[in-house]
Amino acid sequence: MTTAADGAVAPGETIAAISTPMGEGAIAVVRVSGEDAIAVADRVFRGSEKPSDFPPHAQRFGQIVESERVIDQVVLSIHRAPASYTGEDLVEISCHGGILVTAQVLEACLGAGARAARPGEFTERAFLNGKMDLTQAEAVMDLIRARTDLALRSAHEQLEGRLGEKIAAIRSDVVNLLAHLEAAIDFPEEGIAPDKEAQLRQRLDSVREQMRALLATADQGRILREGLRAVIYGPTNAGKSSLLNRLLGYERAIVSERPGTTRDTIEEVINLRGIPIRLLDTAGLRESRDEIEREGIARTEKSLVGADLLLHVLDRSAPRPAGFSDNSTEQTRLVLLNKSDLPEHPDWTRIEALRICCLSSDGLRGLEEAIVAKISEKHLRAESGVAINARHRDCLRRALTSCDLAAGTMVAALAPEYVTVDLRAALRALDEITGAANAEEIRDAIFSQFCIGK
């Protein structure tokens, strides 16, 4: 696929793909997009009208045929350029959802002149044709992968262009700053009045603050997209696997009175008040001569390092383990004293902790409230509609670093030429976010993550 000078897709290959998940279902959708998409439809569709005679966005019932052999009865719709998802002529064929019949409908389209689409190529063409920027293209994938209402809402906000608008506003401010500075360079006799110089510094400070505000949403974006990593850990037989099963609502982990049953980490995702939580059940911490158990304990210790939230499960009926401290401030941690149905050992009398019972579910409602409170104060702000991802964060960090350098140059009262060098670097980093820079390697990396047919 090639692009014209204005960024639109130049006439080229017509692509086709199955856009619904593989497997049996009521219907499946095969998409065809490109200059010859409607001609391909004319070759494979038999109905009351030829697809090339359909009015825009019309649907017609008919048959898909190949060499006069009927493959399936379908509903075919036509979306003419530029009023389509890709900005090109687009055909959508809704056929029966069997694996074989769907594959044969696709094969008929490929035999009629289309080629198989690459992963993400439909959305890539939408981007290249100006139907969306890169942040919106990424939001399509976020929308598909959303596991909670909050993640879905955030993806919708980004798909509607909220992040792109914020970046565009910041970019506009940087461009205006550059215009003033370059005017001073082109007309040195005019100079920059002291009051104007102070205003430029204030405007640059405002740009830096806007960048910092967006960067502050990075943790929120990571958690909404990937889930908060909550590690359940503690000594053997404290009830870690029982807690995992209770939070999941089904028996996922083996529970036994025999110590050391869990030898590896078990990971599952729950939806807690709209927040995806990645629960990791881990091997019990203790001294062990068993090689496999020692490996499990090593993995437990490794998982603790990357945790967003630690759920420290302890047996309230047993003595306090050596080395236990209830004053840990290194990470967000909740101390859970399990087996509240049994008498409490005196060691725990003055320890502030949640008392729970995984056997009867006592205290689990309070645990959910405590988890939500902990992660909300540290990571999530549900009212924020924009949450950047790791790629955006990298670009914004580079843009902010360049603006910080520009601010330092201004304070040092150096020549405006030095300031413009840093502001242009900031501009390039901002353009990578929305795709205005159109760096091919960035684009390829993004769209390679999409499924085929999207």
Short mmCIF file of C-alpha atoms in Angstrom, two decimals:
data_model
loop_
_atom_site.label_atom_id
_atom_site.label_comp_id
_atom_site.label_asym_id
_atom_site.label_seq_id
_atom_site.Cartn_x
_atom_site.Cartn_y
_atom_site.Cartn_z
CA MET A 1 0.00 0.00 0.00
CA THR A 2 1.32 3.45 -0.91
CA THR A 3 0.36 6.91 0.28
CA ALA A 4 -0.10 10.12 -1.62
CA ALA A 5 1.68 13.35 -0.74
CA ASP A 6 -1.26 14.55 1.34
CA GLY A 7 -1.23 11.36 3.43
CA ALA A 8 -4.27 9.73 1.79
CA VAL A 9 -3.98 6.17 0.53
CA ALA A 10 -3.09 6.09 -3.15
CA PRO A 11 -5.11 3.76 -5.39
CA GLY A 12 -3.77 0.25 -4.92
CA GLU A 13 -4.64 -3.16 -3.70
CA THR A 14 -8.08 -4.18 -2.52
CA ILE A 15 -8.03 -6.14 0.73
CA ALA A 16 -10.41 -8.65 2.31
CA ALA A 17 -10.65 -10.43 5.66
CA ILE A 18 -13.01 -12.09 8.10
CA SER A 19 -13.78 -9.41 10.70
CA THR A 20 -15.53 -11.57 13.28
CA PRO A 21 -13.84 -14.10 15.61
CA MET A 22 -13.19 -17.58 14.28
CA GLY A 23 -15.64 -20.24 15.43
CA GLU A 24 -19.29 -21.09 15.02
CA GLY A 25 -21.89 -18.37 15.41
CA ALA A 26 -25.13 -17.04 14.05
CA ILE A 27 -23.41 -14.75 11.56
CA ALA A 28 -19.92 -13.77 10.46
CA VAL A 29 -18.76 -10.64 8.62
CA VAL A 30 -16.32 -10.53 5.71
CA ARG A 31 -14.97 -7.10 4.80
CA VAL A 32 -13.57 -5.91 1.47
CA SER A 33 -11.96 -2.47 1.12
CA GLY A 34 -10.20 -0.63 -1.67
CA GLU A 35 -10.57 0.81 -5.13
CA ASP A 36 -11.97 -2.43 -6.57
CA ALA A 37 -14.03 -3.51 -3.54
CA ILE A 38 -17.37 -2.95 -5.27
CA ALA A 39 -16.13 -4.65 -8.46
CA VAL A 40 -15.14 -7.66 -6.33
CA ALA A 41 -18.66 -7.67 -4.88
CA ASP A 42 -20.15 -7.56 -8.39
CA ARG A 43 -18.20 -10.71 -9.26
CA VAL A 44 -19.28 -12.80 -6.26
CA PHE A 45 -22.79 -11.52 -5.40
CA ARG A 46 -26.05 -12.58 -7.04
CA GLY A 47 -29.22 -10.72 -6.09
CA SER A 48 -31.92 -8.37 -7.33
CA GLU A 49 -29.29 -5.71 -8.07
CA LYS A 50 -25.59 -5.56 -8.72
CA PRO A 51 -23.65 -4.06 -5.77
CA SER A 52 -22.34 -1.32 -8.07
CA ASP A 53 -25.97 -0.20 -8.49
CA PHE A 54 -26.71 -0.12 -4.73
CA PRO A 55 -27.38 3.30 -3.21
CA PRO A 56 -24.86 4.29 -0.48
CA HIS A 57 -25.11 2.36 2.82
CA ALA A 58 -27.78 0.07 1.38
CA GLN A 59 -28.14 -3.62 2.26
CA ARG A 60 -29.40 -6.32 -0.07
CA PHE A 61 -30.15 -10.02 0.36
CA GLY A 62 -28.59 -12.43 -2.12
CA GLN A 63 -26.07 -15.21 -2.62
CA ILE A 64 -22.30 -15.50 -2.75
CA VAL A 65 -21.27 -17.64 -5.71
CA GLU A 66 -17.99 -18.96 -7.08
CA SER A 67 -17.95 -20.45 -10.59
CA GLU A 68 -21.75 -20.54 -10.48
CA ARG A 69 -21.63 -22.61 -7.28
CA VAL A 70 -23.71 -21.10 -4.47
CA ILE A 71 -21.64 -20.79 -1.28
CA ASP A 72 -24.10 -19.06 1.05
CA GLN A 73 -27.09 -16.76 1.38
CA VAL A 74 -25.91 -13.38 2.67
CA VAL A 75 -26.75 -9.76 3.33
CA LEU A 76 -24.32 -7.43 1.53
CA SER A 77 -23.87 -3.72 2.25
CA ILE A 78 -22.00 -1.04 0.31
CA HIS A 79 -20.25 2.00 1.83
CA ARG A 80 -18.79 4.31 -0.76
CA ALA A 81 -15.66 6.44 -0.27
CA PRO A 82 -15.07 8.60 1.62
CA ALA A 83 -18.09 7.88 3.86
CA SER A 84 -16.81 4.56 5.19
CA TYR A 85 -14.72 3.24 8.06
CA THR A 86 -11.57 3.07 5.93
CA GLY A 87 -12.29 6.13 3.78
CA GLU A 88 -12.30 3.80 0.74
CA ASP A 89 -15.08 1.88 -0.97
CA LEU A 90 -16.01 -0.74 1.63
CA VAL A 91 -18.14 -3.88 1.27
CA GLU A 92 -19.42 -5.88 4.23
CA ILE A 93 -20.84 -9.38 3.72
CA SER A 94 -22.88 -10.86 6.56
CA CYS A 95 -22.95 -14.62 6.05
CA HIS A 96 -23.76 -17.63 8.22
CA GLY A 97 -21.24 -18.05 10.99
CA GLY A 98 -19.84 -21.50 10.29
CA ILE A 99 -16.06 -21.84 10.04
CA LEU A 100 -16.10 -23.48 6.61
CA VAL A 101 -18.74 -21.32 4.97
CA THR A 102 -17.08 -18.11 6.21
CA ALA A 103 -13.71 -19.24 4.89
CA GLN A 104 -15.26 -20.04 1.50
CA VAL A 105 -16.92 -16.61 1.29
CA LEU A 106 -13.52 -15.03 1.95
CA GLU A 107 -11.87 -17.29 -0.63
CA ALA A 108 -14.43 -16.22 -3.21
CA CYS A 109 -13.54 -12.57 -2.57
CA LEU A 110 -9.84 -13.32 -2.84
CA GLY A 111 -10.43 -15.21 -6.07
CA ALA A 112 -12.35 -12.20 -7.43
CA GLY A 113 -9.39 -9.85 -7.10
CA ALA A 114 -8.85 -8.97 -3.44
CA ARG A 115 -5.86 -9.97 -1.36
CA ALA A 116 -5.79 -11.10 2.27
CA ALA A 117 -5.55 -8.16 4.67
CA ARG A 118 -2.74 -7.82 7.20
CA PRO A 119 -3.55 -7.43 10.92
CA GLY A 120 -4.93 -3.93 11.50
CA GLU A 121 -4.86 -2.96 7.83
CA PHE A 122 -8.47 -1.74 7.73
CA THR A 123 -7.86 0.64 10.65
CA GLU A 124 -4.46 1.60 9.21
CA ARG A 125 -6.18 2.71 6.02
CA ALA A 126 -8.68 4.68 8.09
CA PHE A 127 -5.71 6.46 9.71
CA LEU A 128 -3.92 7.09 6.40
CA ASN A 129 -7.12 8.46 4.88
CA GLY A 130 -7.56 10.95 7.72
CA LYS A 131 -10.55 9.23 9.32
CA MET A 132 -8.74 9.09 12.68
CA ASP A 133 -5.38 9.87 14.27
CA LEU A 134 -3.10 7.31 15.91
CA THR A 135 -4.58 7.85 19.37
CA GLN A 136 -8.03 7.01 18.00
CA ALA A 137 -6.68 3.97 16.17
CA GLU A 138 -5.19 2.72 19.45
CA ALA A 139 -8.54 3.37 21.12
CA VAL A 140 -10.15 0.89 18.71
CA MET A 141 -7.97 -1.86 20.17
CA ASP A 142 -8.60 -0.60 23.71
CA LEU A 143 -12.34 -0.79 22.98
CA ILE A 144 -12.05 -4.39 21.80
CA ARG A 145 -9.93 -5.41 24.80
CA ALA A 146 -11.85 -3.49 27.50
CA ARG A 147 -12.77 -5.70 30.45
CA THR A 148 -14.61 -3.19 32.63
CA ASP A 149 -17.00 -0.25 32.31
CA LEU A 150 -14.23 2.21 33.27
CA ALA A 151 -11.90 0.83 30.59
CA LEU A 152 -14.71 0.95 28.05
CA ARG A 153 -15.55 4.55 28.95
CA SER A 154 -11.90 5.59 28.68
CA ALA A 155 -11.59 3.91 25.26
CA HIS A 156 -14.75 5.70 24.05
CA GLU A 157 -13.37 9.06 25.20
CA GLN A 158 -10.14 8.46 23.30
CA LEU A 159 -11.97 7.15 20.22
CA GLU A 160 -13.97 10.38 20.18
CA GLY A 161 -10.71 12.29 19.97
CA ARG A 162 -10.34 13.66 23.50
CA LEU A 163 -6.64 12.80 23.79
CA GLY A 164 -5.96 13.94 20.24
CA GLU A 165 -7.62 17.28 21.04
CA LYS A 166 -5.46 17.77 24.13
CA ILE A 167 -2.30 16.98 22.19
CA ALA A 168 -3.41 19.29 19.36
CA ALA A 169 -3.95 22.13 21.85
CA ILE A 170 -0.49 21.63 23.36
CA ARG A 171 1.03 21.42 19.89
CA SER A 172 -0.68 24.66 18.88
CA ASP A 173 0.84 26.43 21.90
CA VAL A 174 4.30 25.15 20.99
CA VAL A 175 3.86 26.27 17.37
CA ASN A 176 2.82 29.76 18.50
CA LEU A 177 5.88 29.98 20.75
CA LEU A 178 8.08 28.98 17.83
CA ALA A 179 6.44 31.61 15.62
CA HIS A 180 7.26 34.38 18.10
CA LEU A 181 10.84 33.22 18.56
CA GLU A 182 11.47 32.81 14.84
CA ALA A 183 10.08 36.28 14.22
CA ALA A 184 12.69 37.57 16.66
CA ILE A 185 15.38 35.63 14.79
CA ASP A 186 14.25 36.91 11.37
CA PHE A 187 13.97 40.51 12.61
CA PRO A 188 16.72 40.90 15.21
CA GLU A 189 16.47 44.67 15.14
CA GLU A 190 13.01 44.40 16.71
CA GLY A 191 14.27 42.28 19.61
CA ILE A 192 12.03 40.76 22.28
CA ALA A 193 10.79 43.20 24.89
CA PRO A 194 11.32 42.12 28.53
CA ASP A 195 7.58 41.90 29.14
CA LYS A 196 7.12 39.79 26.00
CA GLU A 197 9.95 37.50 27.12
CA ALA A 198 8.23 37.00 30.46
CA GLN A 199 4.96 36.17 28.69
CA LEU A 200 6.72 33.60 26.51
CA ARG A 201 8.18 31.94 29.61
CA GLN A 202 4.73 31.84 31.20
CA ARG A 203 3.25 30.26 28.09
CA LEU A 204 6.02 27.66 28.00
CA ASP A 205 5.41 26.93 31.69
CA SER A 206 1.73 26.41 30.87
CA VAL A 207 2.66 23.93 28.12
CA ARG A 208 4.91 22.03 30.53
CA GLU A 209 2.14 21.86 33.12
CA GLN A 210 -0.32 20.46 30.55
CA MET A 211 2.22 17.77 29.64
CA ARG A 212 2.75 16.87 33.30
CA ALA A 213 -1.02 16.57 33.80
CA LEU A 214 -1.27 14.08 30.92
CA LEU A 215 1.76 12.15 32.14
CA ALA A 216 0.06 11.79 35.53
CA THR A 217 -2.62 9.63 33.85
CA ALA A 218 -0.09 6.98 32.74
CA ASP A 219 -0.62 4.67 35.73
CA GLN A 220 -4.37 5.01 35.34
CA GLY A 221 -4.13 4.10 31.66
CA ARG A 222 -1.94 1.07 32.37
CA ILE A 223 -4.36 -0.23 35.00
CA LEU A 224 -7.47 0.35 32.86
CA ARG A 225 -5.87 -1.46 29.91
CA GLU A 226 -3.88 -4.20 31.65
CA GLY A 227 -5.44 -4.47 35.09
CA LEU A 228 -4.03 -3.70 38.53
CA ARG A 229 -1.54 -6.33 39.63
CA ALA A 230 -2.56 -7.57 43.09
CA VAL A 231 -0.30 -10.24 44.59
CA ILE A 232 -1.67 -12.56 47.28
CA TYR A 233 1.23 -13.70 49.43
CA GLY A 234 2.10 -14.94 52.90
CA PRO A 235 3.17 -18.09 54.76
CA THR A 236 1.95 -21.57 53.83
CA ASN A 237 -1.55 -22.60 54.92
CA ALA A 238 -2.62 -19.02 55.64
CA GLY A 239 -5.50 -19.27 53.14
CA LYS A 240 -4.09 -17.55 50.04
CA SER A 241 -5.62 -19.97 47.52
CA SER A 242 -8.90 -19.94 49.43
CA LEU A 243 -8.96 -16.14 49.14
CA LEU A 244 -8.33 -16.34 45.39
CA ASN A 245 -11.22 -18.78 44.99
CA ARG A 246 -13.55 -16.59 47.07
CA LEU A 247 -12.74 -13.43 45.10
CA LEU A 248 -13.18 -15.27 41.79
CA GLY A 249 -16.40 -16.95 42.89
CA TYR A 250 -15.30 -20.43 41.81
CA GLU A 251 -12.68 -23.06 42.68
CA ARG A 252 -9.64 -22.06 40.63
CA ALA A 253 -6.80 -23.08 42.93
CA ILE A 254 -6.34 -26.37 44.78
CA VAL A 255 -6.87 -25.97 48.52
CA SER A 256 -5.32 -28.45 50.93
CA GLU A 257 -4.28 -28.60 54.57
CA ARG A 258 -0.92 -29.89 53.35
CA PRO A 259 1.62 -27.02 53.33
CA GLY A 260 3.20 -26.04 50.02
CA THR A 261 0.33 -27.10 47.74
CA THR A 262 0.78 -24.03 45.51
CA ARG A 263 4.08 -24.38 43.65
CA ASP A 264 3.61 -21.72 40.95
CA THR A 265 1.83 -18.40 40.52
CA ILE A 266 -1.82 -18.56 39.40
CA GLU A 267 -3.21 -15.47 37.66
CA GLU A 268 -6.86 -14.57 37.08
CA VAL A 269 -8.72 -11.31 36.42
CA ILE A 270 -11.75 -10.00 38.28
CA ASN A 271 -13.87 -6.89 37.73
CA LEU A 272 -14.06 -4.98 41.00
CA ARG A 273 -16.32 -1.90 40.83
CA GLY A 274 -15.30 -1.30 37.23
CA ILE A 275 -11.58 -1.79 37.89
CA PRO A 276 -9.80 -4.83 36.37
CA ILE A 277 -7.77 -6.61 39.06
CA ARG A 278 -5.14 -9.20 38.06
CA LEU A 279 -5.01 -11.51 41.08
CA LEU A 280 -1.82 -13.55 41.52
CA ASP A 281 -1.92 -16.44 43.97
CA THR A 282 1.63 -17.35 44.97
CA ALA A 283 3.59 -20.11 46.67
CA GLY A 284 3.74 -19.84 50.46
CA LEU A 285 6.83 -18.23 51.95
CA ARG A 286 8.87 -20.56 54.12
CA GLU A 287 12.22 -22.37 54.27
CA SER A 288 12.08 -25.44 52.04
CA ARG A 289 14.41 -28.16 50.82
CA ASP A 290 12.10 -29.10 47.96
CA GLU A 291 13.63 -27.83 44.71
CA ILE A 292 10.28 -27.23 42.98
CA GLU A 293 8.84 -25.43 46.01
CA ARG A 294 11.96 -23.24 46.26
CA GLU A 295 11.45 -22.21 42.63
CA GLY A 296 7.83 -21.35 43.43
CA ILE A 297 8.97 -19.23 46.40
CA ALA A 298 11.51 -17.46 44.16
CA ARG A 299 8.71 -16.63 41.74
CA THR A 300 6.63 -15.30 44.64
CA GLU A 301 9.43 -12.96 45.66
CA LYS A 302 9.83 -11.80 42.05
CA SER A 303 6.10 -11.10 41.69
CA LEU A 304 6.15 -8.93 44.82
CA VAL A 305 8.57 -6.51 43.16
CA GLY A 306 6.21 -5.68 40.28
CA ALA A 307 2.99 -5.58 42.32
CA ASP A 308 0.65 -2.57 42.45
CA LEU A 309 -1.09 -3.95 45.54
CA LEU A 310 0.05 -6.52 48.11
CA LEU A 311 -2.52 -8.69 49.88
CA HIS A 312 -0.58 -10.13 52.82
CA VAL A 313 -2.58 -13.12 54.10
CA LEU A 314 -1.80 -14.46 57.59
CA ASP A 315 -3.33 -17.05 59.91
CA ARG A 316 -4.77 -15.16 62.91
CA SER A 317 -4.93 -18.37 64.95
CA ALA A 318 -1.17 -18.97 64.57
CA PRO A 319 1.78 -17.03 66.08
CA ARG A 320 3.07 -14.02 64.20
CA PRO A 321 5.74 -15.08 61.64
CA ALA A 322 9.31 -14.00 62.28
CA GLY A 323 10.16 -10.77 60.50
CA PHE A 324 6.54 -9.62 60.12
CA SER A 325 6.06 -5.85 60.33
CA ASP A 326 2.80 -3.92 60.13
CA ASN A 327 4.62 -0.64 59.36
CA SER A 328 5.70 -1.40 55.78
CA THR A 329 5.41 1.69 53.57
CA GLU A 330 7.36 0.48 50.51
CA GLN A 331 4.25 -0.54 48.55
CA THR A 332 0.49 -0.38 48.87
CA ARG A 333 -0.30 -3.27 51.21
CA LEU A 334 -3.32 -4.72 52.99
CA VAL A 335 -2.73 -7.07 55.91
CA LEU A 336 -5.43 -9.76 56.05
CA LEU A 337 -5.83 -11.92 59.14
CA ASN A 338 -7.63 -15.03 57.87
CA LYS A 339 -9.53 -17.71 59.82
CA SER A 340 -11.54 -15.30 61.92
CA ASP A 341 -13.74 -18.26 62.86
CA LEU A 342 -10.89 -19.50 65.07
CA PRO A 343 -9.58 -17.95 68.33
CA GLU A 344 -7.11 -15.14 67.68
CA HIS A 345 -3.54 -15.68 68.82
CA PRO A 346 -2.35 -13.00 71.30
CA ASP A 347 0.39 -11.90 68.85
CA TRP A 348 -2.27 -10.22 66.70
CA THR A 349 -4.18 -8.34 69.40
CA ARG A 350 -2.79 -4.88 68.64
CA ILE A 351 -2.20 -5.35 64.93
CA GLU A 352 -4.37 -3.19 62.65
CA ALA A 353 -5.61 -5.49 59.91
CA LEU A 354 -8.71 -6.75 58.17
CA ARG A 355 -10.15 -9.84 59.86
CA ILE A 356 -11.59 -12.20 57.26
CA CYS A 357 -12.72 -15.79 56.94
CA CYS A 358 -12.37 -17.43 53.54
CA LEU A 359 -14.36 -20.40 54.80
CA SER A 360 -17.51 -18.37 55.46
CA SER A 361 -16.80 -15.20 53.42
CA ASP A 362 -16.93 -13.05 56.55
CA GLY A 363 -15.13 -9.76 56.00
CA LEU A 364 -14.79 -10.13 52.23
CA ARG A 365 -17.14 -7.22 51.52
CA GLY A 366 -14.94 -5.03 53.71
CA LEU A 367 -11.89 -6.35 51.85
CA GLU A 368 -13.36 -5.27 48.52
CA GLU A 369 -14.02 -1.80 49.92
CA ALA A 370 -10.46 -1.60 51.24
CA ILE A 371 -8.99 -2.68 47.88
CA VAL A 372 -11.00 -0.06 45.99
CA ALA A 373 -10.00 2.63 48.51
CA LYS A 374 -6.32 1.73 48.30
CA ILE A 375 -6.04 1.67 44.53
CA SER A 376 -8.24 4.72 44.06
CA GLU A 377 -6.01 6.90 46.20
CA LYS A 378 -2.89 5.63 44.46
CA HIS A 379 -3.80 5.08 40.83
CA LEU A 380 -7.30 5.62 39.52
CA ARG A 381 -9.37 8.74 39.05
CA ALA A 382 -12.62 7.51 37.54
CA GLU A 383 -13.68 11.03 36.57
CA SER A 384 -10.74 11.41 34.16
CA GLY A 385 -11.76 10.64 30.59
CA VAL A 386 -8.24 10.53 29.14
CA ALA A 387 -5.59 8.02 30.19
CA ILE A 388 -2.40 7.74 28.15
CA ASN A 389 -0.65 4.49 27.28
CA ALA A 390 3.05 3.58 27.43
CA ARG A 391 3.77 4.89 23.92
CA HIS A 392 2.12 8.23 24.64
CA ARG A 393 4.05 8.46 27.92
CA ASP A 394 7.38 7.95 26.16
CA CYS A 395 6.59 10.66 23.59
CA LEU A 396 5.31 13.09 26.23
CA ARG A 397 8.37 12.54 28.42
CA ARG A 398 10.64 13.43 25.49
CA ALA A 399 8.50 16.46 24.65
CA LEU A 400 8.56 17.63 28.28
CA THR A 401 12.33 17.14 28.54
CA SER A 402 12.79 19.30 25.43
CA CYS A 403 10.49 21.98 26.86
CA ASP A 404 12.38 21.89 30.16
CA LEU A 405 15.61 22.48 28.23
CA ALA A 406 13.95 25.35 26.33
CA ALA A 407 12.80 26.90 29.62
CA GLY A 408 16.34 26.68 31.02
CA THR A 409 17.70 28.34 27.90
CA MET A 410 15.17 31.17 28.25
CA VAL A 411 16.11 31.74 31.90
CA ALA A 412 19.78 31.83 30.92
CA ALA A 413 18.89 34.55 28.37
CA LEU A 414 20.61 32.72 25.53
CA ALA A 415 19.89 33.43 21.88
CA PRO A 416 16.37 32.42 20.72
CA GLU A 417 17.91 30.05 18.15
CA TYR A 418 18.84 27.67 20.98
CA VAL A 419 15.28 27.72 22.33
CA THR A 420 13.78 26.90 18.93
CA VAL A 421 15.97 23.79 18.60
CA ASP A 422 14.45 22.33 21.79
CA LEU A 423 10.90 23.40 20.90
CA ARG A 424 11.17 21.74 17.50
CA ALA A 425 12.29 18.53 19.22
CA ALA A 426 9.22 18.79 21.48
CA LEU A 427 7.03 19.29 18.42
CA ARG A 428 8.40 16.13 16.77
CA ALA A 429 7.69 14.08 19.90
CA LEU A 430 4.11 15.41 20.08
CA ASP A 431 3.55 14.61 16.41
CA GLU A 432 4.53 10.99 17.06
CA ILE A 433 1.56 10.66 19.44
CA THR A 434 -1.11 11.51 16.89
CA GLY A 435 0.79 10.26 13.86
CA ALA A 436 1.28 13.68 12.31
CA ALA A 437 4.96 12.76 11.95
CA ASN A 438 3.78 9.60 10.15
CA ALA A 439 6.85 7.62 11.23
CA GLU A 440 6.36 4.30 9.46
CA GLU A 441 8.00 2.17 12.16
CA ILE A 442 5.66 3.60 14.82
CA ARG A 443 2.63 2.97 12.63
CA ASP A 444 3.70 -0.61 11.89
CA ALA A 445 4.26 -1.36 15.58
CA ILE A 446 0.78 -0.13 16.48
CA PHE A 447 -1.22 -1.85 13.77
CA SER A 448 0.66 -5.14 14.10
CA GLN A 449 -1.13 -5.59 17.45
CA PHE A 450 -4.56 -5.61 15.81
CA CYS A 451 -6.46 -8.73 14.83
CA ILE A 452 -6.91 -9.53 11.14
CA GLY A 453 -10.08 -7.93 9.79
CA LYS A 454 -9.94 -4.80 11.93
#
